[in-house]
Tab-separated table of C-alpha atoms in Angstrom:
chain	number	residue	atom	x	y	z
V	4	GLN	CA	0.000	0.000	0.000
V	5	SER	CA	1.440	3.330	-1.094
V	6	VAL	CA	1.949	6.253	1.282
V	7	LEU	CA	0.411	8.741	-1.158
V	8	THR	CA	-3.090	8.040	-2.442
V	9	GLN	CA	-4.017	8.347	-6.108
V	10	PRO	CA	-7.060	7.087	-8.014
V	11	PRO	CA	-6.082	3.892	-9.855
V	12	SER	CA	-7.549	5.093	-13.132
V	13	ALA	CA	-8.693	8.157	-15.027
V	14	SER	CA	-9.942	8.724	-18.536
V	15	GLY	CA	-10.868	11.392	-21.017
V	16	THR	CA	-11.473	12.051	-24.672
V	17	PRO	CA	-9.076	13.904	-26.982
V	18	GLY	CA	-9.092	17.619	-26.310
V	19	GLN	CA	-10.612	17.236	-22.862
V	20	ARG	CA	-9.127	18.381	-19.564
V	21	VAL	CA	-8.435	15.758	-16.916
V	22	THR	CA	-7.093	15.975	-13.396
V	23	ILE	CA	-5.386	13.386	-11.210
V	24	SER	CA	-5.369	13.827	-7.459
V	25	CYS	CA	-2.727	12.870	-4.913
V	26	SER	CA	-3.382	12.829	-1.174
V	27	GLY	CA	-0.786	12.614	1.563
V	28	SER	CA	-0.105	13.769	5.084
V	29	ARG	CA	1.636	16.484	7.042
V	30	SER	CA	5.003	14.696	6.975
V	31	ASN	CA	5.143	14.487	3.176
V	32	ILE	CA	2.940	16.697	0.985
V	33	GLY	CA	2.122	18.943	3.927
V	34	SER	CA	5.796	19.768	4.477
V	35	ASN	CA	7.460	19.290	1.108
V	36	THR	CA	6.977	19.928	-2.582
V	37	VAL	CA	5.317	17.460	-4.937
V	38	ASN	CA	6.694	15.931	-8.102
V	39	TRP	CA	4.912	14.056	-10.866
V	40	TYR	CA	6.345	11.338	-13.106
V	41	GLN	CA	4.999	9.962	-16.360
V	42	GLN	CA	5.646	6.312	-17.150
V	43	LEU	CA	4.784	5.313	-20.691
V	44	PRO	CA	4.101	1.592	-21.223
V	45	GLY	CA	7.281	-0.432	-20.888
V	46	ARG	CA	9.406	2.644	-20.192
V	47	ALA	CA	11.180	4.194	-17.234
V	48	PRO	CA	9.495	6.999	-15.310
V	49	LYS	CA	10.178	10.487	-16.596
V	50	LEU	CA	9.984	13.724	-14.603
V	51	LEU	CA	6.863	15.632	-15.623
V	52	ILE	CA	6.382	18.250	-12.880
V	53	TYR	CA	8.746	19.214	-10.037
V	54	SER	CA	8.441	21.588	-7.083
V	55	ASN	CA	4.618	21.452	-7.242
V	56	ASN	CA	4.182	23.292	-10.523
V	57	GLN	CA	7.450	23.527	-12.477
V	58	ARG	CA	7.833	21.900	-15.860
V	59	PRO	CA	11.194	20.576	-17.028
V	60	SER	CA	12.389	21.732	-20.399
V	61	GLY	CA	10.526	19.892	-23.137
V	62	VAL	CA	7.344	19.174	-21.182
V	63	PRO	CA	4.345	20.793	-22.917
V	64	ASP	CA	2.483	23.511	-21.044
V	65	ARG	CA	-0.644	21.337	-21.338
V	66	PHE	CA	0.636	19.725	-18.149
V	67	SER	CA	0.319	21.657	-14.890
V	68	GLY	CA	0.590	20.884	-11.196
V	69	SER	CA	-0.782	22.400	-8.032
V	70	LYS	CA	-0.675	21.755	-4.292
V	71	SER	CA	-2.854	22.738	-1.368
V	72	GLY	CA	-2.285	21.545	2.160
V	73	THR	CA	-1.729	17.799	2.097
V	74	SER	CA	-3.064	17.257	-1.426
V	75	ALA	CA	-1.827	17.871	-4.934
V	76	SER	CA	-3.204	17.637	-8.450
V	77	LEU	CA	-1.915	17.095	-11.942
V	78	ALA	CA	-3.963	18.652	-14.730
V	79	ILE	CA	-3.704	17.823	-18.403
V	80	ARG	CA	-5.563	20.037	-20.838
V	81	GLY	CA	-6.052	19.375	-24.528
V	82	LEU	CA	-5.717	15.630	-23.921
V	83	GLN	CA	-3.864	13.731	-26.654
V	84	SER	CA	-3.580	10.038	-27.414
V	85	GLU	CA	0.114	10.059	-26.535
V	86	ASP	CA	-0.782	11.121	-22.979
V	87	GLU	CA	-2.054	7.608	-22.326
V	88	SER	CA	0.310	6.542	-19.573
V	89	ASP	CA	0.756	5.854	-15.867
V	90	TYR	CA	1.243	8.916	-13.691
V	91	TYR	CA	2.882	8.884	-10.252
V	92	CYS	CA	3.006	11.601	-7.628
V	93	ALA	CA	5.895	11.749	-5.171
V	94	ALA	CA	7.045	13.842	-2.241
V	95	TRP	CA	9.798	13.780	0.339
V	96	ASP	CA	8.689	12.365	3.663
V	97	ASP	CA	10.292	13.889	6.743
V	98	SER	CA	9.495	10.841	8.891
V	99	LEU	CA	11.054	8.431	6.405
V	100	ASN	CA	13.845	10.854	5.424
V	101	GLY	CA	13.244	9.693	1.893
V	102	PRO	CA	10.767	9.984	-0.961
V	103	VAL	CA	7.336	8.372	-1.021
V	104	PHE	CA	5.254	7.651	-4.094
V	105	GLY	CA	1.607	7.320	-4.961
V	106	GLY	CA	0.301	4.027	-6.294
V	107	GLY	CA	-0.009	5.447	-9.775
V	108	THR	CA	-2.945	6.446	-11.976
V	109	LYS	CA	-3.484	4.808	-15.339
V	110	LEU	CA	-4.777	7.412	-17.774
V	111	THR	CA	-6.789	6.152	-20.718
V	112	VAL	CA	-7.574	8.356	-23.709
V	113	LEU	CA	-10.906	7.162	-25.067
Y	7	GLN	CA	23.238	15.045	-21.451
Y	8	LEU	CA	23.417	12.970	-18.304
Y	9	GLN	CA	22.552	9.293	-18.727
Y	10	LEU	CA	22.306	6.417	-16.279
Y	11	GLN	CA	22.506	2.735	-17.145
Y	12	GLU	CA	21.781	-0.187	-14.848
Y	13	SER	CA	23.603	-3.494	-15.261
Y	14	GLY	CA	23.627	-6.831	-13.504
Y	15	PRO	CA	22.154	-10.344	-13.553
Y	16	GLY	CA	18.534	-10.660	-14.579
Y	17	LEU	CA	18.043	-13.841	-12.579
Y	18	VAL	CA	18.973	-14.403	-8.942
Y	19	LYS	CA	18.279	-17.465	-6.847
Y	20	SER	CA	16.254	-17.197	-3.682
Y	21	SER	CA	18.338	-16.556	-0.527
Y	22	GLU	CA	21.290	-15.260	-2.593
Y	23	THR	CA	22.507	-11.680	-3.098
Y	24	LEU	CA	21.246	-9.337	-5.814
Y	25	SER	CA	23.971	-7.030	-7.159
Y	26	LEU	CA	23.389	-4.166	-9.585
Y	27	THR	CA	25.560	-1.322	-10.846
Y	28	CYS	CA	24.524	2.048	-12.230
Y	29	THR	CA	26.972	3.734	-14.598
Y	30	VAL	CA	26.674	7.502	-14.944
Y	31	SER	CA	27.769	9.116	-18.211
Y	32	GLY	CA	27.706	12.688	-19.468
Y	33	GLY	CA	28.413	14.131	-16.029
Y	34	SER	CA	30.286	13.540	-12.781
Y	35	ILE	CA	28.896	11.499	-9.938
Y	36	SER	CA	30.963	13.723	-7.621
Y	37	SER	CA	28.781	16.807	-8.046
Y	38	SER	CA	27.827	18.411	-4.742
Y	39	SER	CA	24.236	19.154	-5.803
Y	40	TYR	CA	23.079	15.607	-6.268
Y	41	TYR	CA	22.478	12.317	-4.566
Y	42	TRP	CA	22.087	9.037	-6.420
Y	43	GLY	CA	19.231	6.659	-5.789
Y	44	TRP	CA	17.745	3.240	-6.367
Y	45	ILE	CA	14.013	2.715	-6.885
Y	46	ARG	CA	12.232	-0.506	-7.749
Y	47	GLN	CA	8.891	-1.475	-9.282
Y	48	PRO	CA	7.442	-4.962	-8.713
Y	49	PRO	CA	5.455	-6.379	-11.632
Y	50	GLY	CA	2.196	-4.505	-12.078
Y	51	LYS	CA	2.810	-2.349	-9.018
Y	52	GLY	CA	4.002	1.121	-8.115
Y	53	LEU	CA	7.376	2.656	-7.365
Y	54	GLU	CA	9.279	2.017	-4.137
Y	55	TRP	CA	12.333	3.922	-2.942
Y	56	ILE	CA	15.226	1.721	-1.815
Y	57	GLY	CA	17.939	4.194	-0.847
Y	58	ASN	CA	20.254	7.050	-1.803
Y	59	ILE	CA	23.983	7.713	-1.698
Y	60	TYR	CA	26.116	10.861	-1.870
Y	61	TYR	CA	29.451	10.831	-3.668
Y	62	SER	CA	31.183	11.019	-0.277
Y	63	GLY	CA	29.635	7.667	0.619
Y	64	SER	CA	26.873	8.893	2.935
Y	65	THR	CA	23.856	6.630	2.587
Y	66	TYR	CA	20.144	6.829	3.366
Y	67	TYR	CA	17.979	3.715	3.263
Y	68	ASN	CA	14.294	2.948	3.331
Y	69	PRO	CA	13.815	1.393	6.792
Y	70	SER	CA	11.776	-1.378	5.172
Y	71	HIS	CA	14.928	-2.671	3.479
Y	72	LYS	CA	17.743	-1.311	5.595
Y	73	SER	CA	18.804	-4.635	7.090
Y	74	ARG	CA	19.356	-6.255	3.676
Y	75	VAL	CA	20.465	-3.352	1.492
Y	76	THR	CA	23.874	-1.807	0.869
Y	77	ILE	CA	24.521	1.037	-1.554
Y	78	SER	CA	28.080	2.001	-2.417
Y	79	VAL	CA	29.808	4.443	-4.766
Y	80	ASP	CA	32.958	4.265	-6.888
Y	81	THR	CA	33.783	7.795	-7.994
Y	82	SER	CA	36.774	6.628	-10.062
Y	83	LYS	CA	34.412	4.652	-12.277
Y	84	ASN	CA	31.485	7.111	-12.028
Y	85	GLN	CA	29.326	4.266	-10.738
Y	86	PHE	CA	27.197	3.394	-7.760
Y	87	SER	CA	25.947	-0.020	-6.782
Y	88	LEU	CA	23.165	-1.842	-4.968
Y	89	LYS	CA	23.342	-5.093	-3.044
Y	90	VAL	CA	20.302	-6.828	-1.576
Y	91	THR	CA	20.989	-9.913	0.510
Y	92	SER	CA	18.783	-12.936	1.219
Y	93	VAL	CA	16.429	-12.200	-1.679
Y	94	THR	CA	12.964	-13.705	-1.971
Y	95	ALA	CA	10.289	-13.654	-4.652
Y	96	ALA	CA	9.132	-10.327	-3.206
Y	97	ASP	CA	12.348	-8.760	-4.513
Y	98	THR	CA	11.383	-9.540	-8.117
Y	99	ALA	CA	11.066	-6.141	-9.784
Y	100	VAL	CA	12.397	-3.700	-12.321
Y	101	TYR	CA	15.202	-1.805	-10.615
Y	102	TYR	CA	15.885	1.794	-11.593
Y	103	CYS	CA	18.773	4.057	-10.724
Y	104	ALA	CA	18.221	7.807	-10.807
Y	105	ARG	CA	19.832	11.113	-9.896
Y	106	LEU	CA	18.270	12.868	-6.927
Y	107	VAL	CA	18.364	16.598	-7.502
Y	108	LEU	CA	18.537	18.877	-4.448
Y	109	ARG	CA	17.628	22.561	-4.564
Y	110	ILE	CA	17.839	24.533	-1.345
Y	111	ALA	CA	15.287	27.352	-1.413
Y	112	ALA	CA	14.721	30.130	1.110
Y	113	SER	CA	12.304	28.114	3.221
Y	114	ASP	CA	12.801	24.502	2.220
Y	115	THR	CA	14.828	21.898	0.373
Y	116	ARG	CA	13.325	20.588	-2.821
Y	117	ARG	CA	14.166	17.168	-4.204
Y	118	TRP	CA	13.233	15.202	-7.288
Y	119	PHE	CA	14.562	12.271	-9.351
Y	120	ASP	CA	15.822	13.203	-12.807
Y	121	PRO	CA	16.941	11.532	-14.987
Y	122	TRP	CA	16.227	7.846	-14.548
Y	123	GLY	CA	17.998	4.863	-16.025
Y	124	GLN	CA	16.064	2.617	-18.386
Y	125	GLY	CA	15.658	0.006	-15.656
Y	126	THR	CA	16.740	-3.608	-15.370
Y	127	ARG	CA	14.408	-6.491	-14.663
Y	128	VAL	CA	15.464	-8.856	-11.882
Y	129	THR	CA	13.662	-12.120	-11.264
Y	130	VAL	CA	14.208	-14.130	-8.105
Y	131	SER	CA	13.861	-17.830	-8.748
Y	132	SER	CA	13.378	-20.630	-6.290
């Protein structure tokens, strides 16, 4: 069972906006920034969002992140077929003195 | 462009020791701004942090694995390694190495993994 809680699945049609939630606690999301990783089928995770809402170079601005209290969200607008992937949230945990991950959300583009 | 590559046996017998190496290219493992980490993903499951190491040799382990895990670094080869002793079927997973970026801001320290290696699949057989 993962420390951070994500819905196991999400879906949307091309062009739609979808959001994926991530819930934690005071020792992780409540005290530290949130990162999001995209894992395409059969591939390694790739950094998608860091420090709550920052996009690495090369990540389209269709992807955005936000955080409030002990929860965070990833939003994808203008959904495209290539966005079909697993998405993981992560945050440092002060009690663990290490990172914790969500269980992952499988996004399906209908 | 920094790249990481995992290497090691894909099959390990139960009760033996799993040994993996991560080779860093395109940059120095001795940079003061980064740690280096191991993360694993059991089949069909999510990501699990195993531990991190600094180029000086300082290590930080997930308490769930601390008794069986050792991470070491060889700066002369720009590599860091993972050993897991007394493996069981529960250790079957894809193992990833990654760079842990640290950014100290005014009020906090921010950390994220980037980039990741391609991963190596390890199966524990009985």
